[in-house]
Structure formats: C-alpha cells, structure tokens
C-alpha cells in the first residue's frame, strides 16, 4: 500500500502552495500528497512544472480530491451546467496529465454539499450515471481513475453506503471508475465497516482514513484492526490517504463543519508530529503484506 495525507489537514482554504506540503509530507514519511484540484486548471506552465519537479524530487505521488461546485455537477439535469462541468474537468485533466496524477476522487457524480430541498434520488441517480460515463471517457486518455466517494447522508443523498457505491459503479460500467470509501463516513452509515470494505472488493480504488472525530488515525475509536483485516481479505494494495480536519476557520472549517478547535491549539510542529505518528500507526495497522 501507499500511504498519504490530504493537504487541508494544515490549511483553512481549498487552495495552498502544494510544493510546501510535498516537501513536508516527504519529511514526515508519507508516500502521497492528496491535493485539491479546484485551482489547478488555472495554473501557469511554470506553476505546473515547478509542482511536478517538486513531487518528483521528493518521491511523492500526487493524487487529487474534489468536492464539485454546483456549476461542476456532472449529474445535473441542466445540459448547460453539465457542459460547463465537463469543460472544466477536461481542463483539469489536462493539468493532471502534466502533473503525472492518475487519481481523482470525491462526489464527482454530483456536487458538494448537496441542497437537500431539491433532491429526487432516482432521477438524480440516473443523471449522475450518465454524467459519470462522459467524465470517465474524458479521463481515460490521461490514465486517470475516478473515485466515486461514498459520503454520509448529511452531505449527499446519492451514495451513502458501500452497497450503493458498488451498484453505481457497476451501472456506470467504465473500467476507470472505482468505489472510494472513507472510514469517517462509513462510521456513520455502515452496520459493519469490515463488511462494507469486503463488499466493495476489487472495485475499491481508494481509501480515505480518519477517526470518527475527524482526527488523524490513532486518536479516536475507529476499529483499525477490523479495517486492516478486511483490506487483507480483499487483498487491497492501493492508496490509503488520511483526511483529518482539526482546525476551525476559513472555507475548509465552514464546509467541513468544524465548530471547535479539535486540535486544541496545536502548533504546526505539533500537527506534523501527530501526522508522523499516525502514518506509522496506519502502516502498522493496515499493511497486510
């Protein structure tokens, strides 16, 4: 397995100097930095080349995450919104190709967070399947796999469980579309986290980790041995990227609903130390080879 962390653990906005975090996570013992792809379509060639070189020089794999805006909703019934979304994704895939990035995950089948006053699940599901098929075809030439993140009921209505994620991916029927699970969301929705992982089986393309309190793995009550055993059962050998959120403030704190300082005033150095210990813990608990 390759182990990573999402840059927003340290940040309060959905953009950052990713080169800074590439160097940081390399020092802390990670294999992967997951970045938010929201801003990269607007990168200059200089910015792209500098980030690619920084990742190469530090031996860090870049993966992407995205919570689509309303205007980037590939599951929209509005053809204009869908066309705008597809155009934006194509620009983003161009940059991802230049950055040697081969994974993008999130609520790519819809937008995030959803306005629940307008939902119609059967109809939205149908449009989402159609949109993701188009998105998969656009991503294919770049060797990009797309992760359909299964998210809790308070943030989306389309994919809330591993069972729904598997059903959706099978219906899309594109080999570069995978199920993406997240321990935080599974803790809310699944009867058994281990069984949810086993149900995803070989369709599982990416795993997000974090405690039920959104802290780094090892600082909560998630059943890590159960999770590790399930990953062993399905012989999962992909990416495991922790996605902790512990700081209030900014757009990140607002969107993730961090209404108290979960870090308890931790300095950047203390956050670094927690991340370093956590990736060591995660390798111990989850690596089965």
GROMACS .gro file of C-alpha atoms in nm:
model
  289
    1UNK     CA    1   0.000   0.000   0.000
    2UNK     CA    2   0.092   0.363  -0.044
    3UNK     CA    3   0.005   0.598   0.242
    4UNK     CA    4  -0.086   0.963   0.210
    5UNK     CA    5  -0.250   1.265   0.365
    6UNK     CA    6  -0.476   1.544   0.239
    7UNK     CA    7  -0.308   1.885   0.242
    8UNK     CA    8  -0.611   2.052   0.409
    9UNK     CA    9  -0.515   1.896   0.744
   10UNK     CA   10  -0.297   2.204   0.780
   11UNK     CA   11  -0.498   2.458   0.581
   12UNK     CA   12  -0.818   2.662   0.616
   13UNK     CA   13  -0.880   2.720   0.243
   14UNK     CA   14  -0.933   2.490  -0.055
   15UNK     CA   15  -0.607   2.600  -0.215
   16UNK     CA   16  -0.248   2.619  -0.098
   17UNK     CA   17   0.117   2.615  -0.201
   18UNK     CA   18   0.128   2.244  -0.269
   19UNK     CA   19   0.506   2.241  -0.311
   20UNK     CA   20   0.536   2.331   0.057
   21UNK     CA   21   0.326   2.031   0.153
   22UNK     CA   22   0.504   1.795  -0.085
   23UNK     CA   23   0.828   1.866   0.097
   24UNK     CA   24   0.658   1.842   0.436
   25UNK     CA   25   0.489   1.506   0.381
   26UNK     CA   26   0.808   1.358   0.237
   27UNK     CA   27   0.988   1.452   0.561
   28UNK     CA   28   0.707   1.302   0.770
   29UNK     CA   29   0.722   0.961   0.599
   30UNK     CA   30   0.428   0.969   0.356
   31UNK     CA   31   0.421   0.834   0.000
   32UNK     CA   32   0.133   1.052  -0.124
   33UNK     CA   33   0.011   1.410  -0.101
   34UNK     CA   34  -0.354   1.447  -0.193
   35UNK     CA   35  -0.426   1.795  -0.329
   36UNK     CA   36  -0.745   1.982  -0.402
   37UNK     CA   37  -0.777   2.011  -0.779
   38UNK     CA   38  -1.012   2.310  -0.768
   39UNK     CA   39  -0.745   2.569  -0.861
   40UNK     CA   40  -0.511   2.371  -1.086
   41UNK     CA   41  -0.693   2.435  -1.417
   42UNK     CA   42  -0.574   2.795  -1.381
   43UNK     CA   43  -0.209   2.708  -1.315
   44UNK     CA   44   0.054   2.858  -1.543
   45UNK     CA   45   0.302   2.631  -1.717
   46UNK     CA   46   0.565   2.749  -1.470
   47UNK     CA   47   0.350   2.651  -1.173
   48UNK     CA   48   0.277   2.311  -1.326
   49UNK     CA   49   0.643   2.238  -1.399
   50UNK     CA   50   0.756   2.351  -1.054
   51UNK     CA   51   0.499   2.132  -0.876
   52UNK     CA   52   0.579   1.830  -1.094
   53UNK     CA   53   0.951   1.872  -1.031
   54UNK     CA   54   0.899   1.915  -0.659
   55UNK     CA   55   0.694   1.594  -0.638
   56UNK     CA   56   0.948   1.403  -0.847
   57UNK     CA   57   1.244   1.532  -0.647
   58UNK     CA   58   1.080   1.431  -0.320
   59UNK     CA   59   0.949   1.094  -0.437
   60UNK     CA   60   0.589   1.193  -0.365
   61UNK     CA   61   0.286   1.072  -0.560
   62UNK     CA   62   0.018   1.335  -0.619
   63UNK     CA   63  -0.348   1.235  -0.604
   64UNK     CA   64  -0.650   1.463  -0.633
   65UNK     CA   65  -0.966   1.528  -0.439
   66UNK     CA   66  -1.260   1.749  -0.527
   67UNK     CA   67  -1.596   1.848  -0.387
   68UNK     CA   68  -1.763   1.977  -0.705
   69UNK     CA   69  -1.937   2.313  -0.701
   70UNK     CA   70  -2.298   2.343  -0.819
   71UNK     CA   71  -2.173   2.451  -1.164
   72UNK     CA   72  -1.944   2.147  -1.185
   73UNK     CA   73  -2.224   1.896  -1.132
   74UNK     CA   74  -2.190   1.614  -1.384
   75UNK     CA   75  -2.517   1.474  -1.251
   76UNK     CA   76  -2.716   1.786  -1.332
   77UNK     CA   77  -3.035   1.761  -1.537
   78UNK     CA   78  -2.945   2.102  -1.685
   79UNK     CA   79  -2.747   2.041  -2.006
   80UNK     CA   80  -2.574   2.379  -1.978
   81UNK     CA   81  -2.442   2.306  -1.629
   82UNK     CA   82  -2.333   1.960  -1.740
   83UNK     CA   83  -2.149   2.102  -2.042
   84UNK     CA   84  -1.977   2.366  -1.826
   85UNK     CA   85  -1.877   2.097  -1.578
   86UNK     CA   86  -1.735   1.867  -1.844
   87UNK     CA   87  -1.535   2.151  -1.999
   88UNK     CA   88  -1.386   2.236  -1.659
   89UNK     CA   89  -1.300   1.874  -1.588
   90UNK     CA   90  -1.128   1.840  -1.926
   91UNK     CA   91  -0.909   2.141  -1.845
   92UNK     CA   92  -0.831   1.989  -1.506
   93UNK     CA   93  -0.745   1.652  -1.662
   94UNK     CA   94  -0.501   1.830  -1.894
   95UNK     CA   95  -0.315   1.969  -1.594
   96UNK     CA   96  -0.336   1.641  -1.405
   97UNK     CA   97  -0.174   1.472  -1.704
   98UNK     CA   98   0.114   1.718  -1.692
   99UNK     CA   99   0.149   1.658  -1.318
  100UNK     CA  100   0.151   1.277  -1.364
  101UNK     CA  101  -0.162   1.247  -1.149
  102UNK     CA  102  -0.372   0.936  -1.203
  103UNK     CA  103  -0.642   0.954  -0.936
  104UNK     CA  104  -0.928   1.196  -0.873
  105UNK     CA  105  -1.187   1.119  -0.608
  106UNK     CA  106  -1.481   1.284  -0.439
  107UNK     CA  107  -1.851   1.341  -0.501
  108UNK     CA  108  -1.779   1.356  -0.874
  109UNK     CA  109  -2.123   1.218  -0.952
  110UNK     CA  110  -2.292   1.530  -0.812
  111UNK     CA  111  -2.195   1.846  -0.625
  112UNK     CA  112  -2.099   1.904  -0.262
  113UNK     CA  113  -2.258   1.965  -0.023
  114UNK     CA  114  -2.600   1.899  -0.171
  115UNK     CA  115  -2.904   2.125  -0.134
  116UNK     CA  116  -3.148   1.870   0.005
  117UNK     CA  117  -3.453   2.085  -0.067
  118UNK     CA  118  -3.444   1.986  -0.435
  119UNK     CA  119  -3.339   1.621  -0.437
  120UNK     CA  120  -3.507   1.337  -0.623
  121UNK     CA  121  -3.286   1.035  -0.569
  122UNK     CA  122  -3.400   0.805  -0.854
  123UNK     CA  123  -3.386   1.087  -1.109
  124UNK     CA  124  -3.058   1.231  -0.973
  125UNK     CA  125  -2.903   0.883  -0.977
  126UNK     CA  126  -2.995   0.838  -1.344
  127UNK     CA  127  -2.842   1.171  -1.448
  128UNK     CA  128  -2.534   1.102  -1.236
  129UNK     CA  129  -2.469   0.767  -1.404
  130UNK     CA  130  -2.495   0.932  -1.746
  131UNK     CA  131  -2.266   1.217  -1.644
  132UNK     CA  132  -2.001   0.994  -1.491
  133UNK     CA  133  -1.987   0.785  -1.808
  134UNK     CA  134  -1.898   1.101  -2.002
  135UNK     CA  135  -1.649   1.203  -1.735
  136UNK     CA  136  -1.482   0.862  -1.744
  137UNK     CA  137  -1.437   0.883  -2.122
  138UNK     CA  138  -1.276   1.228  -2.082
  139UNK     CA  139  -1.039   1.100  -1.812
  140UNK     CA  140  -0.942   0.777  -1.990
  141UNK     CA  141  -0.678   0.920  -2.231
  142UNK     CA  142  -0.484   1.056  -1.934
  143UNK     CA  143  -0.483   0.726  -1.746
  144UNK     CA  144  -0.693   0.884  -1.471
  145UNK     CA  145  -0.913   0.671  -1.247
  146UNK     CA  146  -1.217   0.834  -1.090
  147UNK     CA  147  -1.329   0.757  -0.737
  148UNK     CA  148  -1.698   0.772  -0.652
  149UNK     CA  149  -1.674   0.867  -0.286
  150UNK     CA  150  -1.939   0.717  -0.063
  151UNK     CA  151  -2.042   1.000   0.170
  152UNK     CA  152  -2.274   1.025   0.469
  153UNK     CA  153  -2.640   1.124   0.444
  154UNK     CA  154  -2.581   1.478   0.573
  155UNK     CA  155  -2.363   1.571   0.274
  156UNK     CA  156  -2.514   1.380  -0.019
  157UNK     CA  157  -2.815   1.162  -0.098
  158UNK     CA  158  -2.682   0.957  -0.387
  159UNK     CA  159  -2.409   0.731  -0.250
  160UNK     CA  160  -2.429   0.674   0.126
  161UNK     CA  161  -2.319   0.311   0.160
  162UNK     CA  162  -2.070   0.072   0.008
  163UNK     CA  163  -2.361  -0.124  -0.136
  164UNK     CA  164  -2.483   0.186  -0.321
  165UNK     CA  165  -2.128   0.268  -0.434
  166UNK     CA  166  -2.084  -0.078  -0.585
  167UNK     CA  167  -2.425  -0.065  -0.754
  168UNK     CA  168  -2.348   0.276  -0.902
  169UNK     CA  169  -2.002   0.182  -1.032
  170UNK     CA  170  -2.137  -0.136  -1.190
  171UNK     CA  171  -2.412   0.061  -1.360
  172UNK     CA  172  -2.162   0.316  -1.496
  173UNK     CA  173  -1.960   0.020  -1.627
  174UNK     CA  174  -1.634   0.202  -1.705
  175UNK     CA  175  -1.306   0.041  -1.606
  176UNK     CA  176  -1.160   0.370  -1.478
  177UNK     CA  177  -1.449   0.435  -1.238
  178UNK     CA  178  -1.399   0.290  -0.889
  179UNK     CA  179  -1.560   0.286  -0.548
  180UNK     CA  180  -1.400   0.517  -0.292
  181UNK     CA  181  -1.465   0.455   0.076
  182UNK     CA  182  -1.391   0.674   0.377
  183UNK     CA  183  -1.375   0.549   0.736
  184UNK     CA  184  -1.536   0.868   0.872
  185UNK     CA  185  -1.842   0.828   0.651
  186UNK     CA  186  -1.857   0.451   0.699
  187UNK     CA  187  -1.862   0.506   1.076
  188UNK     CA  188  -2.193   0.692   1.029
  189UNK     CA  189  -2.363   0.477   0.767
  190UNK     CA  190  -2.242   0.116   0.774
  191UNK     CA  191  -2.357  -0.164   1.001
  192UNK     CA  192  -2.011  -0.322   0.967
  193UNK     CA  193  -1.710  -0.129   0.837
  194UNK     CA  194  -1.525  -0.452   0.764
  195UNK     CA  195  -1.815  -0.594   0.565
  196UNK     CA  196  -1.852  -0.267   0.374
  197UNK     CA  197  -1.489  -0.295   0.262
  198UNK     CA  198  -1.534  -0.660   0.171
  199UNK     CA  199  -1.846  -0.577  -0.030
  200UNK     CA  200  -1.651  -0.322  -0.235
  201UNK     CA  201  -1.388  -0.589  -0.301
  202UNK     CA  202  -1.188  -0.540  -0.619
  203UNK     CA  203  -1.394  -0.233  -0.709
  204UNK     CA  204  -1.232  -0.040  -0.421
  205UNK     CA  205  -0.996   0.209  -0.581
  206UNK     CA  206  -0.901   0.439  -0.293
  207UNK     CA  207  -0.950   0.453   0.083
  208UNK     CA  208  -0.974   0.766   0.295
  209UNK     CA  209  -0.897   0.725   0.663
  210UNK     CA  210  -0.970   0.932   0.968
  211UNK     CA  211  -1.122   0.896   1.309
  212UNK     CA  212  -1.492   0.944   1.384
  213UNK     CA  213  -1.390   1.279   1.541
  214UNK     CA  214  -1.200   1.375   1.219
  215UNK     CA  215  -0.861   1.348   1.389
  216UNK     CA  216  -0.568   1.152   1.247
  217UNK     CA  217  -0.588   0.771   1.268
  218UNK     CA  218  -0.494   0.652   1.614
  219UNK     CA  219  -0.653   0.939   1.806
  220UNK     CA  220  -1.008   0.808   1.824
  221UNK     CA  221  -1.208   0.486   1.840
  222UNK     CA  222  -1.221   0.353   1.485
  223UNK     CA  223  -1.182  -0.029   1.463
  224UNK     CA  224  -0.847  -0.025   1.282
  225UNK     CA  225  -0.778  -0.396   1.325
  226UNK     CA  226  -1.117  -0.477   1.170
  227UNK     CA  227  -1.037  -0.241   0.882
  228UNK     CA  228  -0.693  -0.396   0.833
  229UNK     CA  229  -0.835  -0.748   0.835
  230UNK     CA  230  -1.096  -0.652   0.572
  231UNK     CA  231  -0.831  -0.493   0.349
  232UNK     CA  232  -0.628  -0.814   0.379
  233UNK     CA  233  -0.933  -1.023   0.290
  234UNK     CA  234  -0.983  -0.834  -0.038
  235UNK     CA  235  -0.605  -0.813  -0.095
  236UNK     CA  236  -0.624  -0.437  -0.126
  237UNK     CA  237  -0.291  -0.290  -0.229
  238UNK     CA  238  -0.391   0.060  -0.333
  239UNK     CA  239  -0.370   0.405  -0.181
  240UNK     CA  240  -0.470   0.480   0.177
  241UNK     CA  241  -0.495   0.856   0.232
  242UNK     CA  242  -0.582   1.007   0.567
  243UNK     CA  243  -0.817   1.305   0.556
  244UNK     CA  244  -0.819   1.466   0.901
  245UNK     CA  245  -0.977   1.803   0.974
  246UNK     CA  246  -0.898   1.950   1.314
  247UNK     CA  247  -0.883   2.330   1.276
  248UNK     CA  248  -1.161   2.587   1.275
  249UNK     CA  249  -1.182   2.875   1.034
  250UNK     CA  250  -1.182   2.962   0.666
  251UNK     CA  251  -1.379   2.787   0.394
  252UNK     CA  252  -1.250   2.445   0.496
  253UNK     CA  253  -1.369   2.483   0.855
  254UNK     CA  254  -1.706   2.614   0.737
  255UNK     CA  255  -1.764   2.344   0.474
  256UNK     CA  256  -1.650   2.056   0.697
  257UNK     CA  257  -1.843   2.199   0.995
  258UNK     CA  258  -1.551   2.227   1.236
  259UNK     CA  259  -1.710   2.440   1.507
  260UNK     CA  260  -1.449   2.385   1.775
  261UNK     CA  261  -1.071   2.365   1.774
  262UNK     CA  262  -1.030   1.988   1.765
  263UNK     CA  263  -0.652   2.036   1.758
  264UNK     CA  264  -0.666   2.211   2.099
  265UNK     CA  265  -0.444   2.492   1.981
  266UNK     CA  266  -0.179   2.268   1.825
  267UNK     CA  267   0.108   2.441   1.650
  268UNK     CA  268   0.211   2.338   1.300
  269UNK     CA  269   0.500   2.145   1.453
  270UNK     CA  270   0.259   1.957   1.680
  271UNK     CA  271   0.030   1.880   1.385
  272UNK     CA  272   0.335   1.750   1.199
  273UNK     CA  273   0.427   1.524   1.491
  274UNK     CA  274   0.073   1.385   1.509
  275UNK     CA  275   0.077   1.316   1.133
  276UNK     CA  276   0.413   1.140   1.154
  277UNK     CA  277   0.298   0.916   1.438
  278UNK     CA  278  -0.029   0.850   1.258
  279UNK     CA  279   0.124   0.731   0.932
  280UNK     CA  280   0.346   0.494   1.130
  281UNK     CA  281   0.036   0.368   1.316
  282UNK     CA  282  -0.159   0.335   0.990
  283UNK     CA  283   0.115   0.133   0.821
  284UNK     CA  284   0.129  -0.099   1.122
  285UNK     CA  285  -0.248  -0.150   1.143
  286UNK     CA  286  -0.342  -0.169   0.776
  287UNK     CA  287  -0.049  -0.304   0.573
  288UNK     CA  288  -0.106  -0.674   0.539
  289UNK     CA  289   0.189  -0.781   0.323
   0.00000   0.00000   0.00000
